[in-house]
CSV table of C-alpha atoms (C1' of nucleotides) in Angstrom, one decimal:
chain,number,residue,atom,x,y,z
M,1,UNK,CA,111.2,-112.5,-175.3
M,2,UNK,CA,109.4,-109.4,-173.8
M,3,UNK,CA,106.8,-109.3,-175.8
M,4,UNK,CA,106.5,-107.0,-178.9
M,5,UNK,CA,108.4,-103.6,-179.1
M,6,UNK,CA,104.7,-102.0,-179.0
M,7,UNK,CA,104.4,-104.2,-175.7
M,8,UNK,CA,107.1,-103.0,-174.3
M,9,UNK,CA,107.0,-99.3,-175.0
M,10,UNK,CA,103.6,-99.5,-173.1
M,11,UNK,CA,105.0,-101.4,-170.1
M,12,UNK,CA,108.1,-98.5,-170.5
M,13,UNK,CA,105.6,-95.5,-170.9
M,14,UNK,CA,103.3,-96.7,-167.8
M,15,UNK,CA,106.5,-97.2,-166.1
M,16,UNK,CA,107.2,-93.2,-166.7
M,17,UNK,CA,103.7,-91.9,-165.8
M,18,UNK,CA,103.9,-93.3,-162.6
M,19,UNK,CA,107.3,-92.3,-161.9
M,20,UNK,CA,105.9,-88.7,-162.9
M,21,UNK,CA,102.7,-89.2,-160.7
M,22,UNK,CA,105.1,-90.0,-158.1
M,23,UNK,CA,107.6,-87.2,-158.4
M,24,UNK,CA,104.6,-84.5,-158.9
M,25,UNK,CA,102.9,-86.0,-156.2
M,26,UNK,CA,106.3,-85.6,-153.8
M,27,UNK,CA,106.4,-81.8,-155.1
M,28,UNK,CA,102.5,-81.6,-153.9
M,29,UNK,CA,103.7,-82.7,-150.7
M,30,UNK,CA,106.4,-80.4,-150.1
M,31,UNK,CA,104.3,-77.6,-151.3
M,32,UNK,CA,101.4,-78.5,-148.5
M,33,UNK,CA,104.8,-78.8,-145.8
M,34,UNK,CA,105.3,-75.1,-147.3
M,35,UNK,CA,101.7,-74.1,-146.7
M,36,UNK,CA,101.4,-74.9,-143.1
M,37,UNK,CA,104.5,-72.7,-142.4
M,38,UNK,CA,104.0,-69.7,-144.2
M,39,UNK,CA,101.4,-67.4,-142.6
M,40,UNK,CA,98.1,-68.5,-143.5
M,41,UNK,CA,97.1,-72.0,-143.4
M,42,UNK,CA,93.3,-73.2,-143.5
M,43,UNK,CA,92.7,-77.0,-144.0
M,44,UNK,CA,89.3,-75.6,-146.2
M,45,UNK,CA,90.7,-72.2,-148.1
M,46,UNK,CA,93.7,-73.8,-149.6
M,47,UNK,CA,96.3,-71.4,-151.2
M,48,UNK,CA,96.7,-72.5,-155.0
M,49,UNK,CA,100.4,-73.5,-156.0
M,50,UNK,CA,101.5,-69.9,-157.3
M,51,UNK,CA,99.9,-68.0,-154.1
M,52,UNK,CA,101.7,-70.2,-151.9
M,53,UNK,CA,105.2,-69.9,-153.6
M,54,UNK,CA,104.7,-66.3,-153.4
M,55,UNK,CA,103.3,-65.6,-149.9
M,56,UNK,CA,106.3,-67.7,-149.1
M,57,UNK,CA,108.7,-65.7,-150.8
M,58,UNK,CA,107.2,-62.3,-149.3
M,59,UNK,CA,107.7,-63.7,-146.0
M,60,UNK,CA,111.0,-64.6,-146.0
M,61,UNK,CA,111.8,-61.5,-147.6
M,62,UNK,CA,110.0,-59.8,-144.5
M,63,UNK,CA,111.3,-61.9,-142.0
M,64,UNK,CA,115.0,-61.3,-143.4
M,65,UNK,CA,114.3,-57.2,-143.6
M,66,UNK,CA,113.0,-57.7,-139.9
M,67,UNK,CA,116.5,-59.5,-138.9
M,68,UNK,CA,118.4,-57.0,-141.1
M,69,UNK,CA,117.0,-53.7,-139.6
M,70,UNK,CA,117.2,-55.2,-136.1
M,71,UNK,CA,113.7,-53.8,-135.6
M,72,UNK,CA,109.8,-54.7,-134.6
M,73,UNK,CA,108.3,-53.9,-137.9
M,74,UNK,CA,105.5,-52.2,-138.0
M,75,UNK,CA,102.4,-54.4,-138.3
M,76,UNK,CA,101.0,-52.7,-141.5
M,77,UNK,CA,104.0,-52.7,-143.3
M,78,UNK,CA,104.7,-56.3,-142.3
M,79,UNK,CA,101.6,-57.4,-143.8
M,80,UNK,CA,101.8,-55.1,-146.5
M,81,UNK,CA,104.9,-56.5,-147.5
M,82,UNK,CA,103.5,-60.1,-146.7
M,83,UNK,CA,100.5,-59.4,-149.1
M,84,UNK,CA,102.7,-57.7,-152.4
M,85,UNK,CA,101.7,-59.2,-155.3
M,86,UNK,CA,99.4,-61.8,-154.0
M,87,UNK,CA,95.9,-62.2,-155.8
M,88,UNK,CA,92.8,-60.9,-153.7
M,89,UNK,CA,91.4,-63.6,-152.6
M,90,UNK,CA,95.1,-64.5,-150.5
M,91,UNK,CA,95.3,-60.6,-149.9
M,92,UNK,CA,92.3,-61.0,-147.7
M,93,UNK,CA,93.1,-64.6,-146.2
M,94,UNK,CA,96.5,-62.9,-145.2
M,95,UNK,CA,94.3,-60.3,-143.3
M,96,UNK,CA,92.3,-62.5,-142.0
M,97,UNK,CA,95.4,-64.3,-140.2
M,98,UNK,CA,95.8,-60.9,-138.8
M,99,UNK,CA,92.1,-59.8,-137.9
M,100,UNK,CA,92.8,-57.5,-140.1
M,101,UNK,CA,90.7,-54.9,-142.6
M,102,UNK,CA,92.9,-55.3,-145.5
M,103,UNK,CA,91.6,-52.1,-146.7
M,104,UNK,CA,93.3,-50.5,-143.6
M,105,UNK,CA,96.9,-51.7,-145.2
M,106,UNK,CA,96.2,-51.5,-148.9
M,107,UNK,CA,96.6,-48.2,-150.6
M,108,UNK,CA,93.8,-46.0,-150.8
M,109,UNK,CA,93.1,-45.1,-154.5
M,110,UNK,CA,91.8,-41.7,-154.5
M,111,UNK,CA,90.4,-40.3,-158.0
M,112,UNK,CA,93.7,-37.7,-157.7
M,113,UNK,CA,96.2,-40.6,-157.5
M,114,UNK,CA,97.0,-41.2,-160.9
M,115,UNK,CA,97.5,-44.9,-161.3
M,116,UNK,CA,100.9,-45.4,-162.2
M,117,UNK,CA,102.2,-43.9,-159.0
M,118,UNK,CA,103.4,-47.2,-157.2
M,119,UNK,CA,101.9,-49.0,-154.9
M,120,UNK,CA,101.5,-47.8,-151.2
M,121,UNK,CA,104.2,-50.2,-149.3
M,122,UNK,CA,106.7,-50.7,-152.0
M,123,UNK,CA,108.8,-48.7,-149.9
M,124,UNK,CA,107.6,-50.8,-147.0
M,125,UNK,CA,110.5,-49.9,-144.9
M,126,UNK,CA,111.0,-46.6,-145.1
M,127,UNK,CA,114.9,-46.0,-145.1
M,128,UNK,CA,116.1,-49.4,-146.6
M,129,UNK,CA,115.7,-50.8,-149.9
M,130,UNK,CA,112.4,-51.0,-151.5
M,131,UNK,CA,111.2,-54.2,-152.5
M,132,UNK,CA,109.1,-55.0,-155.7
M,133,UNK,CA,107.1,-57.7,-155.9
M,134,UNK,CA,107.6,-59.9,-159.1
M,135,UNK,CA,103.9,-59.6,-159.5
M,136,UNK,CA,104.8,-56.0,-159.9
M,137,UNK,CA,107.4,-55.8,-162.4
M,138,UNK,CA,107.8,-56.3,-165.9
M,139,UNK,CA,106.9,-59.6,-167.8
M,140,UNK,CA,104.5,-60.9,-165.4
M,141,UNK,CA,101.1,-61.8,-165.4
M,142,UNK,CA,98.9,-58.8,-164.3
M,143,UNK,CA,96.0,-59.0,-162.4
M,144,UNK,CA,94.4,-60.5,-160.5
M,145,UNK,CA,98.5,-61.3,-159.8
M,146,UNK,CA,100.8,-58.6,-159.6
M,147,UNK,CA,98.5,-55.6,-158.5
M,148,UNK,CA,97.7,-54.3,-154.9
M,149,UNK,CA,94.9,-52.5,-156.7
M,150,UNK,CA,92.5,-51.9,-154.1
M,151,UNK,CA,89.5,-51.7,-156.2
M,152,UNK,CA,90.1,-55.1,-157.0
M,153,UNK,CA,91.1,-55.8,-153.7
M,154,UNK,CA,87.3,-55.0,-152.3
M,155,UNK,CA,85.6,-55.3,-155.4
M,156,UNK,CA,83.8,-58.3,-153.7
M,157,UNK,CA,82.9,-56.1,-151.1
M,158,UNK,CA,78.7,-56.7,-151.7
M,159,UNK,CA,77.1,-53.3,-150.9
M,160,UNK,CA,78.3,-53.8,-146.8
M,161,UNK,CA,77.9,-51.1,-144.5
M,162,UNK,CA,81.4,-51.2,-144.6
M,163,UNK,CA,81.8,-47.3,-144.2
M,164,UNK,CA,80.7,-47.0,-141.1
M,165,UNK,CA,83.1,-49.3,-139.4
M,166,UNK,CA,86.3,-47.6,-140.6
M,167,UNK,CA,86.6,-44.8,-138.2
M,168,UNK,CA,87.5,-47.5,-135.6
M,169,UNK,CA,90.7,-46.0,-135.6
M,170,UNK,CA,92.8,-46.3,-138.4
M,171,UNK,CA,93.9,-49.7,-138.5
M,172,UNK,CA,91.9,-52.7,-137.2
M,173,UNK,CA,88.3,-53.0,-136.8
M,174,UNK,CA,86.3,-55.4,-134.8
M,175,UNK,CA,83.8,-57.7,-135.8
M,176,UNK,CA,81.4,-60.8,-135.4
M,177,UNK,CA,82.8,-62.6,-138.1
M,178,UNK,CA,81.8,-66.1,-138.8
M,179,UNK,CA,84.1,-69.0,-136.7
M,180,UNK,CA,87.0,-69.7,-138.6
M,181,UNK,CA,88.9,-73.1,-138.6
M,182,UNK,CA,92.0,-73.1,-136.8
M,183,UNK,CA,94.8,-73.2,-139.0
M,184,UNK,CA,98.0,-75.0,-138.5
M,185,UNK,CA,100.7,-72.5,-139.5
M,186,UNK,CA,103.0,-70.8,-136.9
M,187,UNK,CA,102.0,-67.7,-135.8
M,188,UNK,CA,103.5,-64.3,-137.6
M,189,UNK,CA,106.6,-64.6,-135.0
M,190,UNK,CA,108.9,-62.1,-136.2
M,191,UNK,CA,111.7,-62.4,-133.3
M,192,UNK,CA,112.3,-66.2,-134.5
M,193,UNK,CA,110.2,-67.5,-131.8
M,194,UNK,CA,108.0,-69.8,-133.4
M,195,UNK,CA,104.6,-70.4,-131.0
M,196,UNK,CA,103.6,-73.3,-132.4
M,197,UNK,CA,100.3,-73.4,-129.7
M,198,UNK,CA,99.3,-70.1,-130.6
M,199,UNK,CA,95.9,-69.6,-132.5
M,200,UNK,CA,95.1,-67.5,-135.0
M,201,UNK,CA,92.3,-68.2,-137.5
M,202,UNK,CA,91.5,-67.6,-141.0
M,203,UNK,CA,88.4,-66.4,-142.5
M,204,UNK,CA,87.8,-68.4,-145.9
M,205,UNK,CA,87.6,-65.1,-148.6
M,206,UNK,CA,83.6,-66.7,-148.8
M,207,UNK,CA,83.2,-65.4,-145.5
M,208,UNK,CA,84.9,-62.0,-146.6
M,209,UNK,CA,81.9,-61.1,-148.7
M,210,UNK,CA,79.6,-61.7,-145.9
M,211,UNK,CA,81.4,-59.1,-143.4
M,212,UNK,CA,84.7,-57.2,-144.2
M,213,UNK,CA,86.0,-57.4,-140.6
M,214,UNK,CA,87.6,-58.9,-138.1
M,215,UNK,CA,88.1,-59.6,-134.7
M,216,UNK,CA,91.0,-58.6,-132.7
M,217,UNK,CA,92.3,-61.4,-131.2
M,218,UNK,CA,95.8,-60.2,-130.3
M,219,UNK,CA,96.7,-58.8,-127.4
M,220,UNK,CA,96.8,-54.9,-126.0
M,221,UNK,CA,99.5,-54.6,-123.4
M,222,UNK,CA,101.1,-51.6,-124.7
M,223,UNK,CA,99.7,-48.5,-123.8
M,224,UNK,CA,99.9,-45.4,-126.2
M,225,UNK,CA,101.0,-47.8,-128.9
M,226,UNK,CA,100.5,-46.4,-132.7
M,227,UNK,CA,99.0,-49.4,-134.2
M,228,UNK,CA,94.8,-49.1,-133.7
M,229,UNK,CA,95.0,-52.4,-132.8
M,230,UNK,CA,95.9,-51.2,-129.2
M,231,UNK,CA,93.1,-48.8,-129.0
M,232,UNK,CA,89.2,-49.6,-127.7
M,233,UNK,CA,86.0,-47.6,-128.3
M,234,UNK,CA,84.4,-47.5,-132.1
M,235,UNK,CA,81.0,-48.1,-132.7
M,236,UNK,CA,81.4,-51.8,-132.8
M,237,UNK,CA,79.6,-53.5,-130.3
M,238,UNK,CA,82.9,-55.6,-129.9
M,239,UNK,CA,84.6,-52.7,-128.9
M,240,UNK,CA,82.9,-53.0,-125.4
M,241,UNK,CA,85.2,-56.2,-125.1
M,242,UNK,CA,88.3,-54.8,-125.6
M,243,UNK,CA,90.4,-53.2,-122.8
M,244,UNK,CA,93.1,-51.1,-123.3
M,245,UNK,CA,95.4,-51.9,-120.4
M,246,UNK,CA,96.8,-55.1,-119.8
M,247,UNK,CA,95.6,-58.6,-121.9
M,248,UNK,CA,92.7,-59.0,-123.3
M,249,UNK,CA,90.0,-61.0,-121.7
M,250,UNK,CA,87.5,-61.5,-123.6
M,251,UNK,CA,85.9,-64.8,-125.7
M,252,UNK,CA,87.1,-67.2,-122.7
M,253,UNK,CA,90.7,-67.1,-124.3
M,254,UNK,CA,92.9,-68.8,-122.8
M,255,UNK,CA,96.3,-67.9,-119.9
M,256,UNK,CA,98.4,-69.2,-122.8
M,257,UNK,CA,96.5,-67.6,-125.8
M,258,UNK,CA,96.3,-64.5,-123.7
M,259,UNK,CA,100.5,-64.9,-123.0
M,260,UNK,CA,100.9,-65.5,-126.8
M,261,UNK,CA,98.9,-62.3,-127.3
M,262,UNK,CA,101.2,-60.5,-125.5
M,263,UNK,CA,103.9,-62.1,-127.1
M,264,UNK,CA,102.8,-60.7,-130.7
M,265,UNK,CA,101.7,-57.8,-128.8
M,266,UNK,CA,105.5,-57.3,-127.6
M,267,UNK,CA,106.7,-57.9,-131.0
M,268,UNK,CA,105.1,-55.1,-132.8
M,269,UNK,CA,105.3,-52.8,-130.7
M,270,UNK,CA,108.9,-52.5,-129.3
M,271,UNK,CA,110.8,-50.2,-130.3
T,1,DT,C1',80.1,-69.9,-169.9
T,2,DA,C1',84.8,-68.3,-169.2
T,3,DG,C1',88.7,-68.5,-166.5
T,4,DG,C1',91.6,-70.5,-162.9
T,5,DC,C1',93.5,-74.4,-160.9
T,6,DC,C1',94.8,-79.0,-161.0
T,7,DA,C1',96.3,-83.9,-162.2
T,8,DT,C1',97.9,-86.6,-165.6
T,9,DC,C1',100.0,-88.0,-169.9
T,10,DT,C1',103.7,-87.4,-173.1
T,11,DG,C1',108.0,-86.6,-175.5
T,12,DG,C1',112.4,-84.3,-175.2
T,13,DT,C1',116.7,-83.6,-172.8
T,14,DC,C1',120.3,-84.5,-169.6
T,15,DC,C1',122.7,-87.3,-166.3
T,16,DT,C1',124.5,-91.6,-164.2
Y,1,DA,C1',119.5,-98.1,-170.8
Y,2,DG,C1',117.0,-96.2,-167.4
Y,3,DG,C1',115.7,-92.5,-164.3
Y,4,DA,C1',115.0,-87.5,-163.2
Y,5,DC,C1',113.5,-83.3,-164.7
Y,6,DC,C1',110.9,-80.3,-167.6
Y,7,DA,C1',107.4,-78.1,-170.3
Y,8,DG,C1',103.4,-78.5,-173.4
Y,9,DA,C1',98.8,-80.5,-174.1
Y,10,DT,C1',94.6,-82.1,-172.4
Y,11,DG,C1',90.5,-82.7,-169.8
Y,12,DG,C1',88.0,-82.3,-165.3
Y,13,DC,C1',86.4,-79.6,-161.6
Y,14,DC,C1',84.9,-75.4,-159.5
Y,15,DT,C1',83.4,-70.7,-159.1
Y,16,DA,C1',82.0,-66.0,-160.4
DNA sequence: TAGGCCATCTGGTCCT
DNA sequence: AGGACCAGATGGCCTA
């Protein structure tokens, strides 16, 4: 009874697979829960399996430096530390999250750097320990993982009059990037205040190759702060948007978008 | 076309 | 014995 032993080694065997389909499929799913709550989440530029696991391990590592030092990080550092090790194409969805030039965080490579000087924020945090990405050390793959090369990092850059939009100060630049769609991830709440309602938006890397910058969409409360962010003028004709003192009006944002701009505002620039 | 990413199948190992 | 877990192999899809 039961058949043949061939019959029921099938029957056992497609008993397995689907056990496995099921058990892959539950790892799929915790992997996606992990997306939506690391930093950058689009519904259309998904981060592969790898870039997830380590955007979410940068993360933690920042948000646990941020707890440990007591301190509002520096944005730049934040996101460089966010971005270590992560291919290019996350590298720029990570800066997108921020309206960010990743250029403007990634090491310059000048032809008198020699190239085995490491990479501009793997001291991060000046002072405290300096973190290396796995990406970075021995016995990993090597690029596109494992390198905050900038030349691959902007390699995709297409011949862009990119140039002239970097002397809008030294850190973000303005732009009329295409919409993006609104992601679901919490916002980059260092203080442990997650604001589930606030928007940011990510640029899919596509969109990257069209126009290497982005909007400013967080706020500028504080005056005289270092980051860029906080300053107006440039030769972007977004600039004229911007103000300098109080919360930025500008797009038909919202009172709440405008109080979580402040928020993040607050957050990287206390002291 | 090559390379990256993914889902699925499969056999081995360990545990209950 | 059966299930969970793991890693290798394979083929499909997509993009540069």
């Amino acid at each position: 009874m039961g058949g043949t032993i061939e019959g029921r080694f099938k029957v056992r065997r497609m008993k397995a697979n689907a056990r496995e389909r099921n058990r892959m499929h539950g790892l799929n799913d915790a992997l996606e829960s992990l997306r939506k709550v690391v930093p950058c989440y689009s519904k259309t530029q998904k981060l592969s399996k790898i870039e997830t696991l380590r955007l979410a391990k940068n993360y933690i590592w920042a948000l646990s430096e941020v707890l440990r030092s007591g301190k509002a990080p520096d944005l730049m550092n934040f996101v460089q530390a966010l971005c270590k090790g992560l291919s290019q194409p996350t590298t720029n969805l990570v800066a997108g999250c921020l309206q960010l030039n990743p250029r403007t965080f990634l090491p310059e490579q000048t032809p008198d750097l020699p190239a085995h000087l490491p990479p501009a924020g793997a001291a991060a945090y000046p002072g405290h320990y300096s973190y290396q990405s796995p990406g970075l050390t021995a016995g990993l793959p090597s690029p596109p993982y494992g390198t905050m090369d900038p030349s691959h990092i902007f390699h995709q850059v297409k011949g862009q009059p990119y140039g002239s939009l970097e002397p809008f100060f030294d850190g973000v630049m303005v732009s009329e990037a295409p919409p993006f769609d609104p992601p679901l991830s919490p916002p980059l709440s260092i203080n442990g205040n997650f604001s589930s309602s606030f928007k940011h938006e990510v640029m899919a890397p596509a969109d990257y190759d069209k126009s290497f910058a982005f909007s400013v969409h967080y706020g500028a409360g504080a005056a005289g702060g270092h980051n860029a962010m906080y300053a107006s003028g440039g030769t972007n004709p977004r600039c004229s948007e911007m103000q300098v003192d109080g919360l930025m009006g500008f797009d038909g944002h919202t009172h709440h978008e405008r109080l979580m701009n402040a928020q993040l505002n607050a957050i990287f620039h206390e002291s």
